[in-house]
XYZ file of C-alpha atoms in Angstrom:
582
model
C 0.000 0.000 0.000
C 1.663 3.164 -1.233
C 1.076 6.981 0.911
C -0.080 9.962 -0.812
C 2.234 12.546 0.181
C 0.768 16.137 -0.834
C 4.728 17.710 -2.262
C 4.985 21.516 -0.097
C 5.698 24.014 -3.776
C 7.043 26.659 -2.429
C 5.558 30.103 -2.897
C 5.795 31.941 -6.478
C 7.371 35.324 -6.124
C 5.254 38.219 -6.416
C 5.595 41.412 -8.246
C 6.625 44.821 -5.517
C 3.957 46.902 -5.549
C 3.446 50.450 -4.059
C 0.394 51.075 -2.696
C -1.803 53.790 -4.116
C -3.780 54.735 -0.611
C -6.621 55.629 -3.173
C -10.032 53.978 -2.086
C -10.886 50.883 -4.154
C -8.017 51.506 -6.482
C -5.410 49.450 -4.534
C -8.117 46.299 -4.286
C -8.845 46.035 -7.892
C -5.108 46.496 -8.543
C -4.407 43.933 -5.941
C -1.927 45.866 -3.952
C -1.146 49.039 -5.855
C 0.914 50.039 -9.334
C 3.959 48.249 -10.037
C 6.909 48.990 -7.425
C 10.207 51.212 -9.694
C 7.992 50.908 -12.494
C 5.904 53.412 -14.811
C 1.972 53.293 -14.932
C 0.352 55.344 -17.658
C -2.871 56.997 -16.437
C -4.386 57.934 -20.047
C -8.424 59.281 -20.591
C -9.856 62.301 -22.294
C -10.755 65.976 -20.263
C -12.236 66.024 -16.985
C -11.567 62.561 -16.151
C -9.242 63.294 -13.114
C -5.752 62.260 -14.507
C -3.815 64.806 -12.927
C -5.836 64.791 -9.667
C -5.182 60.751 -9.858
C -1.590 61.919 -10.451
C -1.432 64.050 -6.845
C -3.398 61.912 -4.623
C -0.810 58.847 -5.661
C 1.968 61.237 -4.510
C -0.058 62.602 -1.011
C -0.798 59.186 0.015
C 2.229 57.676 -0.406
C 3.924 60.816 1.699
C 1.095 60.557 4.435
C 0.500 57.243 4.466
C 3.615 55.285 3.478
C 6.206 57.870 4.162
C 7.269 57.900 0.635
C 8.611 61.211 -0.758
C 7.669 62.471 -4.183
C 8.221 64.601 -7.385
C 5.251 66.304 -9.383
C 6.860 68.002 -12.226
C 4.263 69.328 -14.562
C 3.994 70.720 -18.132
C 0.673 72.364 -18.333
C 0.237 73.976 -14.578
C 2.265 76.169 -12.342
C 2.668 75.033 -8.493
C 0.304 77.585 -7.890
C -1.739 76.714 -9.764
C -2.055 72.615 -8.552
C -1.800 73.301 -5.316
C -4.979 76.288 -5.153
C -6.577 72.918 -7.758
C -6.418 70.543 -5.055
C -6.662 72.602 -1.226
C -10.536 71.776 -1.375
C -9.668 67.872 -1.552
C -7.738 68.355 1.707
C -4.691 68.263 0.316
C -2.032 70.681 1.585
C 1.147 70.459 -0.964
C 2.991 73.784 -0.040
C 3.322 72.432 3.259
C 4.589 69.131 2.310
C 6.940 71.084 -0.053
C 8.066 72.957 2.666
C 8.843 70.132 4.626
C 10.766 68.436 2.046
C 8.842 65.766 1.246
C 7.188 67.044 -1.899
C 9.122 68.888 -4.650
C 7.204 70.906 -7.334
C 8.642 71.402 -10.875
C 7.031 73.106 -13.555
C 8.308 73.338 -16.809
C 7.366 74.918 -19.581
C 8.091 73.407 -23.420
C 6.959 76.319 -25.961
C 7.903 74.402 -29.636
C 8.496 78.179 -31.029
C 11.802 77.895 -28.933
C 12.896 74.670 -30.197
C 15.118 74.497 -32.756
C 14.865 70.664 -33.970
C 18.259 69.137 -34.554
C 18.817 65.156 -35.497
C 20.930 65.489 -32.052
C 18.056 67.036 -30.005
C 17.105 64.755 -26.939
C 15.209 64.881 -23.526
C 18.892 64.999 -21.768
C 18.189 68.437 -20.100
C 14.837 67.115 -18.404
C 16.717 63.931 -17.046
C 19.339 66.072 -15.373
C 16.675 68.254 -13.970
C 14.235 65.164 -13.051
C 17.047 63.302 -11.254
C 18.031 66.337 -9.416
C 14.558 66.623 -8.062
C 14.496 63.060 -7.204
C 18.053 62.906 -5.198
C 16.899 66.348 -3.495
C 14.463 64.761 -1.165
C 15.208 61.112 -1.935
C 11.650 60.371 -3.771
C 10.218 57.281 -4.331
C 7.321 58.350 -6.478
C 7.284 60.395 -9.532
C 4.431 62.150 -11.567
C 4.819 63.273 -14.915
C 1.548 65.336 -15.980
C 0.840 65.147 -19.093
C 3.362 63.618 -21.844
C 1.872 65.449 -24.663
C 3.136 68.781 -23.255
C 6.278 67.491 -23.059
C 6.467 66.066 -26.407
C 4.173 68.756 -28.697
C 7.834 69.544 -29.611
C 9.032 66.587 -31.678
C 7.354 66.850 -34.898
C 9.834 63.852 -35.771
C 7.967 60.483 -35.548
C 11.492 59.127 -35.033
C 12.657 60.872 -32.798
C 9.893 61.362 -30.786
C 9.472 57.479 -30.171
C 12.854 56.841 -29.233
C 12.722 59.823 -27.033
C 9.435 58.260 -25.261
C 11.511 54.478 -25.030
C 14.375 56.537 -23.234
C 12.450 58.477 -20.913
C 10.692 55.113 -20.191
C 13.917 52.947 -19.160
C 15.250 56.226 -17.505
C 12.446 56.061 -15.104
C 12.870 51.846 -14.968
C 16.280 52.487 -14.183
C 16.045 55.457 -11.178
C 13.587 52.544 -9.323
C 10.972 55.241 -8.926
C 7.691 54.163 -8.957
C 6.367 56.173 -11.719
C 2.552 57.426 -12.723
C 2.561 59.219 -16.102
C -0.498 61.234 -17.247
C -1.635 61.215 -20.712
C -4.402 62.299 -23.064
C -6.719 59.495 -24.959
C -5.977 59.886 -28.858
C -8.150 58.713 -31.789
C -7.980 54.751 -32.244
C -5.510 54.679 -29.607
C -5.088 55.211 -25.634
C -2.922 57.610 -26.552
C -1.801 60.197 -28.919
C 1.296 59.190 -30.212
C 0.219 55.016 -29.819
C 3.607 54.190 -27.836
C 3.396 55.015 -24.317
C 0.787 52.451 -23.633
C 2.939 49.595 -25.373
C 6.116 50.772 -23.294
C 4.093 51.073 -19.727
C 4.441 48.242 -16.986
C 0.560 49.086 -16.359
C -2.068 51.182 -18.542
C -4.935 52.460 -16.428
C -8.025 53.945 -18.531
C -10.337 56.648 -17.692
C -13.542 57.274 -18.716
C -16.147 59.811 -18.517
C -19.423 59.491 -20.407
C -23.199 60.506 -20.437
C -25.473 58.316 -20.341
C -29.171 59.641 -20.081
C -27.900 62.872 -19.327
C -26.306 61.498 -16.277
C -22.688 61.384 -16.039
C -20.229 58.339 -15.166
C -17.023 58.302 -14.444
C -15.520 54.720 -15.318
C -12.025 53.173 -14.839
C -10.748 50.255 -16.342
C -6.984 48.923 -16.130
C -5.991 47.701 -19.479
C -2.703 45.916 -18.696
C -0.608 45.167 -16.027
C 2.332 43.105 -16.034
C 3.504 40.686 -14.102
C 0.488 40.765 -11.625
C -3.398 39.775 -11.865
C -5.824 42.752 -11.546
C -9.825 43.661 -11.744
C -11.046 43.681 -15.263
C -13.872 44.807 -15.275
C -15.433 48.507 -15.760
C -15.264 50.522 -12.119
C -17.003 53.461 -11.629
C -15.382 56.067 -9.892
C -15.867 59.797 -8.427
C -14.289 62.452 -7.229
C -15.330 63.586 -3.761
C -14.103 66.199 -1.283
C -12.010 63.299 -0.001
C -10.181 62.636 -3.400
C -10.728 60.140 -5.687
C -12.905 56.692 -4.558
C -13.014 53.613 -7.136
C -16.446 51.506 -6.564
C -15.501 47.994 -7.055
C -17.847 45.965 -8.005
C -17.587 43.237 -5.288
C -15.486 42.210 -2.450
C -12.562 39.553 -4.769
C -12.817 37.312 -1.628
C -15.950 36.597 0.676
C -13.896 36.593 3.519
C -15.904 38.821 6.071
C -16.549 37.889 9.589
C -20.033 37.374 10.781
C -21.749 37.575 14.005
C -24.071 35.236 16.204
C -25.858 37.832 17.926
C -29.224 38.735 17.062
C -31.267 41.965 16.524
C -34.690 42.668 16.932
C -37.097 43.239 14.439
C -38.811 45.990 16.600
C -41.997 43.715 16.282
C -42.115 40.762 19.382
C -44.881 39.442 17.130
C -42.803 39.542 14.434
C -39.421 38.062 16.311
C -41.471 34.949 17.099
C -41.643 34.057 13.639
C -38.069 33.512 13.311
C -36.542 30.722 14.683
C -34.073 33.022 16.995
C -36.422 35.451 17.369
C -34.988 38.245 15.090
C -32.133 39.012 12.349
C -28.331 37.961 12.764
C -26.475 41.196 13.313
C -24.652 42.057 10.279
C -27.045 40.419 7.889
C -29.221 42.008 5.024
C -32.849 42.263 5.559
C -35.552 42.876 2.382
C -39.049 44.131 2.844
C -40.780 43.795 -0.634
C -44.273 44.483 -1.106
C -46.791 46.539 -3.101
C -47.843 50.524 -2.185
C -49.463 50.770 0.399
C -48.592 47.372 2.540
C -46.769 49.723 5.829
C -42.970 48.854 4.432
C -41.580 52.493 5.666
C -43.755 51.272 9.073
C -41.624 47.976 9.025
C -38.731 50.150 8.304
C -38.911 52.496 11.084
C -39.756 50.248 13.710
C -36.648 48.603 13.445
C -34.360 52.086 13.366
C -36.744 52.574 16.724
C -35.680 49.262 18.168
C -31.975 49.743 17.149
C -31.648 52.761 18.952
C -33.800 52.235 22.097
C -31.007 49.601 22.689
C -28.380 52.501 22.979
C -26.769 51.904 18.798
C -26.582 53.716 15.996
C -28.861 53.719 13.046
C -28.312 56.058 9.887
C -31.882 56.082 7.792
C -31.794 56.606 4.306
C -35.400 58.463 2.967
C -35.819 58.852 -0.820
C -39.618 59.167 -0.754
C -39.927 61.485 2.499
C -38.843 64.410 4.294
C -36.917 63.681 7.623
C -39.846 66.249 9.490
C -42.533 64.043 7.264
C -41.124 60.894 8.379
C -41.084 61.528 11.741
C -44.755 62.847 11.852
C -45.860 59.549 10.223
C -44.586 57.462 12.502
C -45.345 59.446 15.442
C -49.177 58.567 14.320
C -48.309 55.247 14.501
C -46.650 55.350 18.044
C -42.937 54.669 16.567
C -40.972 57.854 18.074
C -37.976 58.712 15.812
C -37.397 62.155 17.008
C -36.530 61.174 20.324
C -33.455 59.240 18.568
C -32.855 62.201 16.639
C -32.479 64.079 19.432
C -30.442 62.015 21.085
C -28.230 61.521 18.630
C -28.510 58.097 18.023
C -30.459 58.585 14.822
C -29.530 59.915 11.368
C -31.986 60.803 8.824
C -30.272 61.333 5.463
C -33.289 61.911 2.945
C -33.121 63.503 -0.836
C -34.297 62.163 -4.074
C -32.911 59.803 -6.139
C -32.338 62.110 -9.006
C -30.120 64.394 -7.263
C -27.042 62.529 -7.503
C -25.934 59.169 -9.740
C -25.766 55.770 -8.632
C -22.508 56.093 -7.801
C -22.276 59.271 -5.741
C -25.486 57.838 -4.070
C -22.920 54.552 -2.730
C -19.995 57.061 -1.632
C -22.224 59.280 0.292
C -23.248 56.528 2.090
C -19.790 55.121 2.505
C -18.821 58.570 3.673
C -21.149 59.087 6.246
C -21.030 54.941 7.633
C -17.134 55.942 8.229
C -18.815 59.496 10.069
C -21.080 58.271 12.112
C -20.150 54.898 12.380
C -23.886 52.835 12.632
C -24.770 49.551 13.857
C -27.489 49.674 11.120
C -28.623 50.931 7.791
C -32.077 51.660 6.182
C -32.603 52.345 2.851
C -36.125 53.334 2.275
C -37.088 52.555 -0.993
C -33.952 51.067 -3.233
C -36.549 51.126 -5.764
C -36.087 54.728 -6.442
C -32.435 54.100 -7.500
C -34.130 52.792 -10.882
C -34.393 56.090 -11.937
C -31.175 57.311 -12.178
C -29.489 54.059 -13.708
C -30.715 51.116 -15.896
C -31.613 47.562 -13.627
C -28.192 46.039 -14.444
C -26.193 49.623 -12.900
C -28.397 49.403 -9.809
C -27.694 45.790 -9.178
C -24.371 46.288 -9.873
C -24.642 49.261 -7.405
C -26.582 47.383 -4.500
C -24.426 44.178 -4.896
C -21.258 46.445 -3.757
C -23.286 48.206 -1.124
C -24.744 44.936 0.619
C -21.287 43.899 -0.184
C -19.738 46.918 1.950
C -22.177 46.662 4.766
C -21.470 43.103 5.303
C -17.527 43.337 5.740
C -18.548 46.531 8.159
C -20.626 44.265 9.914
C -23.717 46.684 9.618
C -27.093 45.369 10.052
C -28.762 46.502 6.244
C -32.699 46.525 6.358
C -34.033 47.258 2.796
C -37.345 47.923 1.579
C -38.400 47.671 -2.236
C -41.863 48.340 -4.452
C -42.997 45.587 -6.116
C -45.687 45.493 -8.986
C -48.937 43.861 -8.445
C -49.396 42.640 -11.204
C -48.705 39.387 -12.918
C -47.919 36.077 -10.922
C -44.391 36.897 -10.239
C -45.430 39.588 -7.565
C -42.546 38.310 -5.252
C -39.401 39.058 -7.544
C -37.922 42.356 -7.152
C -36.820 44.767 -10.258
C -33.511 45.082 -8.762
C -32.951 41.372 -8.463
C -30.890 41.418 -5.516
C -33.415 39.261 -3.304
C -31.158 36.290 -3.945
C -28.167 38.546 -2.513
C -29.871 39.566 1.102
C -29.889 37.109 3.812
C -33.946 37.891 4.979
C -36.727 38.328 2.684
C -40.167 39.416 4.288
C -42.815 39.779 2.043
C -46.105 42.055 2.611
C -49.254 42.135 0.395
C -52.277 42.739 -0.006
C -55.092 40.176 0.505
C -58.045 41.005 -0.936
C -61.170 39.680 0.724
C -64.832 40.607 0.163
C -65.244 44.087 -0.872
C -61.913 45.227 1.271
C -57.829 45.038 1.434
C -56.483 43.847 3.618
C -52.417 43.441 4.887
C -50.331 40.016 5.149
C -46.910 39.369 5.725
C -44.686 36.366 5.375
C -41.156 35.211 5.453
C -39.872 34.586 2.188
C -36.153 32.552 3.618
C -33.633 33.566 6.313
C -30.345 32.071 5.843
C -29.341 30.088 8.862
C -32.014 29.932 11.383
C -35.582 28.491 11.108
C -38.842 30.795 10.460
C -42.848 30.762 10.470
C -44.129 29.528 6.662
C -47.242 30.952 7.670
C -49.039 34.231 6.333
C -49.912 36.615 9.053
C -52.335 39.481 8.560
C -51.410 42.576 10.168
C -52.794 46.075 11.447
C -51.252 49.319 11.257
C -52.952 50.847 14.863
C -52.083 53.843 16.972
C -49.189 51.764 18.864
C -47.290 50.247 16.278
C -47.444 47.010 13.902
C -49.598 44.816 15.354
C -49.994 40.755 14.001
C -53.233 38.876 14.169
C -53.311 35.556 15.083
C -54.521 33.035 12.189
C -57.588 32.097 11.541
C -58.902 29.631 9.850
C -62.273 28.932 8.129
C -63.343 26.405 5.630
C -61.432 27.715 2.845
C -58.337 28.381 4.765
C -56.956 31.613 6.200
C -59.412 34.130 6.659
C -59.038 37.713 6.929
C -60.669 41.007 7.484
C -64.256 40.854 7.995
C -64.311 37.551 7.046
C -61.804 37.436 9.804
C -64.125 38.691 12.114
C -67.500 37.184 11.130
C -65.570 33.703 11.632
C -64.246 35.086 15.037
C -68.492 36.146 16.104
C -69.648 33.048 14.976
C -66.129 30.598 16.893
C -67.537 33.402 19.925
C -71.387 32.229 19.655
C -70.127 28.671 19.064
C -67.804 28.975 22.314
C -71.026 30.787 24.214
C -73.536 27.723 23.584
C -71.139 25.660 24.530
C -70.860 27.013 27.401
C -74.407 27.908 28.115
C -75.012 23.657 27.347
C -72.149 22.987 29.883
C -73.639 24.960 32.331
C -76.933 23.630 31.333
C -75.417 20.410 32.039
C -74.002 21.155 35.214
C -77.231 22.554 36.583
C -78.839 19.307 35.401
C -76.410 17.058 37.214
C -76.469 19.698 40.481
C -80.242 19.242 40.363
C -80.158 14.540 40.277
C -77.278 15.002 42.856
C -79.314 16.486 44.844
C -82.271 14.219 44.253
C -80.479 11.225 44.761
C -78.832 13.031 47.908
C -82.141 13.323 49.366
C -83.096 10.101 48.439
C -80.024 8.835 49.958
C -81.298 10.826 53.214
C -84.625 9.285 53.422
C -83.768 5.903 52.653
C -81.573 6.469 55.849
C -83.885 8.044 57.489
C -86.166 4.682 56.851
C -83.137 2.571 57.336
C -82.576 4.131 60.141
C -86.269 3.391 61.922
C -86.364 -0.080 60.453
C -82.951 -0.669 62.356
C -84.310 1.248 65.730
C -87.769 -1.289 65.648
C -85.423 -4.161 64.828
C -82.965 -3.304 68.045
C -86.220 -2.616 69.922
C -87.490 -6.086 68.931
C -84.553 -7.440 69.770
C -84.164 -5.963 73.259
C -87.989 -6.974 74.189
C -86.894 -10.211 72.873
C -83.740 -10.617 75.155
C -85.901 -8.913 78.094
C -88.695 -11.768 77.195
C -86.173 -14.352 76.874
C -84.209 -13.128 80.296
C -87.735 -13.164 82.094
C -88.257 -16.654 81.235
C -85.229 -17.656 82.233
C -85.612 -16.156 85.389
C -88.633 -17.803 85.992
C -87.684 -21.334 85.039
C -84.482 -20.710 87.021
C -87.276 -19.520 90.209
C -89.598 -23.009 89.531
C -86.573 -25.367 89.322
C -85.065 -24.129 92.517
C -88.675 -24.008 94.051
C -88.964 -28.017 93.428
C -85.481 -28.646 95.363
C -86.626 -26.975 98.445
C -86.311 -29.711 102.225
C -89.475 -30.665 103.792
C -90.594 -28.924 106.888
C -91.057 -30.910 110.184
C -94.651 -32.595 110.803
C -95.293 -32.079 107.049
C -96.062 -35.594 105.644
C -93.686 -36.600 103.054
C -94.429 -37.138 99.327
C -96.177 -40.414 98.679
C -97.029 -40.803 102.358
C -100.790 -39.721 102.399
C -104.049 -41.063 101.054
C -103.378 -44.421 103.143
């Protein structure tokens, strides 16, 4: 019998890489651009090259303690650093303390005088000088076309780009090198993204007059990367990529479990409410008290001391609050309080996008336990189904590595069979579905709810009708009539008639009761004079009996008195027996 051994490979080497600090871009790049290499960051106006360019270099000063050189063609130091002081970013300080060095320089082609000996020699002395000045690690070139407009000489301009290239390769500076998008290419002149260790795209189109930013990275070598289409903005924080999922379902979860604000509704699941961290989905129809579902939870998550950060897109935060006031759910106290954050605006006001890093912005702010998004629906209309999928896949996606609880609600059509499937088809994505219709009875609506699945625990497969009252959600037990569940005033004819049904039984217990209470107590007295008679019988028969023993003693006395009589001695001169009549 031979052993399977399992051979130990060691581990592959992996390409350095320098770590961008930019949100999202360092995950889809899996660990940042290539380490003493160039990257070219090439995309048409407006896209964000050069503010791509300078948040590379801030991050790697403030995070990674990495010194850098910006040397640009096309803006003054002024100029960048008055662009970028609303991101945050400070770069006259950092200049001052050595740790960022500024270049501009200017290339005007009227002052060139082409030679076959003319060469970028000038701007190597003056890059390297730059470099060795604060010992930097990172370099940004912004843009190449600036620096090139000068070489009307195909030649010479392409063996110019191939030098500047293996300069950069061979100073080990990690290199990000801005450049415009050209017709039928990435580039204008076609070379720079064949001579690039990694070729980052940027794209920014309009699509239904809304506008998208998208990023895509079109090579990198050496190392495995996203490949997909990324959307990305640019915030007051800098720039933030929006991958499209985690690459590794890796999160932690939790065992603890949260309340659905409803005890009715906590009996139906098997552990009496959510796990913590999960992703909850309320679907149902206008009208069927999903906001109510909504806010009663927010209400339960902050009356136990956490934080809850409410997302309206249908309602005011002063509207909400009066709603549910009427319904007994209190929300402004938790306002108050602080423990409650109303964010509420329409869809429409920002894209799909912005929508997910506002809320990523304000979950690292004011750090919740949970989120409610109240309707996703809305989202439709600023983005086709597939871009809000795509959308609410990476936000229950970022929730669930932030171990937030996420409690969703969603309008469904009523019409058709398929009444249950969501138009955002991310029901298959969330860990709870609850369901909420309508059930129509005769001449009336009314409300039912049901759970749909809840991954890892048990739950209710029953339909329970509902009421929306003055304190709260309230859930009616089920009732059932001939046909099955009955609701409404169906509901409550069945309940009158179960009543009369209980009350006549009763009345014929009682009935009963008095009945047998009546024969007990005519047997009882039976009982009593059939003692009473036994009871004289027995008193004549003991009086018989004792004139009987006196009778019986009396003779005995006498016979006792006769046969001592006849044993009497004879008296003197008395003549004996059998002595007279001689």
């Amino acid at each position: 019998m031979q052993e399977n051994t399992t051979s130990q490979h060691p581990a592959l080497p992996t390409l350095p890489k320098s770590p961008t600090g930019i949100e999202g871009l360092d995950e889809i790049t899996e660990g940042g651009l290539p380490q003493g290499r160039p990257t070219l960051i090439c995309g048409s106006a407006g896209c964000g090259k050069t503010l791509l360019g300078v948040e590379f270099l801030v991050r790697g000063i403030q995070d990674y303690g990495e010194p850098g050189v910006l040397m640009a063609f096309e803006e003054t130091g002024e100029e960048l650093a008055a662009n970028v002081a609303s991101l945050g970013f400070d770069l006259k300080d950092l200049q001052e303390r050595k740790l960022l060095r500024v270049d501009h320089v200017h290339v005007d082609r009227s002052e060139i005088e082409e030679t076959g000996e003319y060469d970028l020699e000038g701007l190597f002395i003056r890059l390297g000088y730059a470099i060795d000045s604060i010992g930097a690690k990172r370099v940004v070139l912004d843009t190449i076309e600036s620096l090139f407009s000068g070489f009307p000489n195909q030649a010479v301009l392409r063996s110019e780009i191939r030098r500047l290239f293996r300069w950069l390769k061979d100073r080990g500076v990690t290199t990000v090198i801005t450049a415009e998008r050209g017709d039928g290419s990435l580039t204008r002149q076609g070379l720079e993204e064949y001579v690039s260790d990694c070729v980052i795209l940027l794209d920014n189109r309009v699509i239904d007059q809304i506008t998208t930013r998208r990023l895509r990275i079109v090579k990198y070598r050496g190392s495995t990367h996203g490949t997909n289409e990324y959307p990305y903005l640019i915030t007051a924080d800098g720039i933030s990529v929006l991958p499209v999922t985690s690459l590794k379902l890796e999160h932690t979860v939790s065992s603890n479990i949260v309340s659905t604000g409803i005890p009715a509704l906590d009996d139906m699941f098997g552990l009496r409410g959510f796990y913590q961290g999960s992703s909850v989905l309320v679907t149902g129809t206008a009208g069927t008290a999903k906001t109510t579902l909504a806010a009663a939870f927010a209400d339960k998550i902050c009356a136990e001391g956490q934080r809850c950060l409410f997302f309206a897109f249908e309602e005011s935060p002063m509207q909400l609050t009066r709603n549910m006031a009427s319904v007994g759910i209190d929300l402004q106290r938790h306002v108050t309080s602080g423990l409650l954050r109303i964010e509420a605006s329409r869809p429409t006001l920002n894209g799909l996008e912005q929508h997910l890093v506002t809320l990523h912005r304000l979950v690292k702010e004011f750090q919740p336990d949970a989120v409610v998004i109240d309707p996703i629906t809305n989202l439709i209309t600023v983005g086709n189904i597939s871009e809000v999928r795509s959308m609410l896949t990476r936000l229950i996606d970022f929730l669930k590595v932030s171990n937030i609880t996420a409690f969703f609600t969603a309008l469904i059509s009523g019409r058709g069979q398929q009444q249950e499937m969501t138009d955002e088809g991310v029901s298959s994505l969330v860990d709870t579905w609850i369901s909420v219709r309508d059930l129509e009875g005769i001449g009336e609506r009314n409300r039912g709810l049901s759970i749909l699945k809840s991954r890892g625990m048990a739950h209710s497969n029953q339909v329970r009708e509902f009421i929306v009252t003055s304190h709260g959600i309230e859930l009616l037990d089920v009732v059932l009539g001939p046909t099955g569940i009955v609701t409404g005033a169906s509901r409550l004819a069945q309940q009158l008639e179960e009543h009369a049904q209980a009350l006549a039984t009763q009345q014929e217990t009682e009935r009963r009761d008095r009945e047998l209470e009546r024969r007990r107590r005519v047997l009882e007295a039976n009982i009593a004079n059939l003692r009473t008679e036994f009871e004289s019988v027995e008193e004549e028969l003991r009086q018989m009996t004792s004139d009987e023993q006196t009778r019986q003693q009396a003779l005995a006395t006498g016979k006792q008195r006769m046969a001592a009589a006849h044993h009497l001695p004879a008296t003197p001169g008395a003549p004996a027996t059998g002595e007279s009549g001689q």
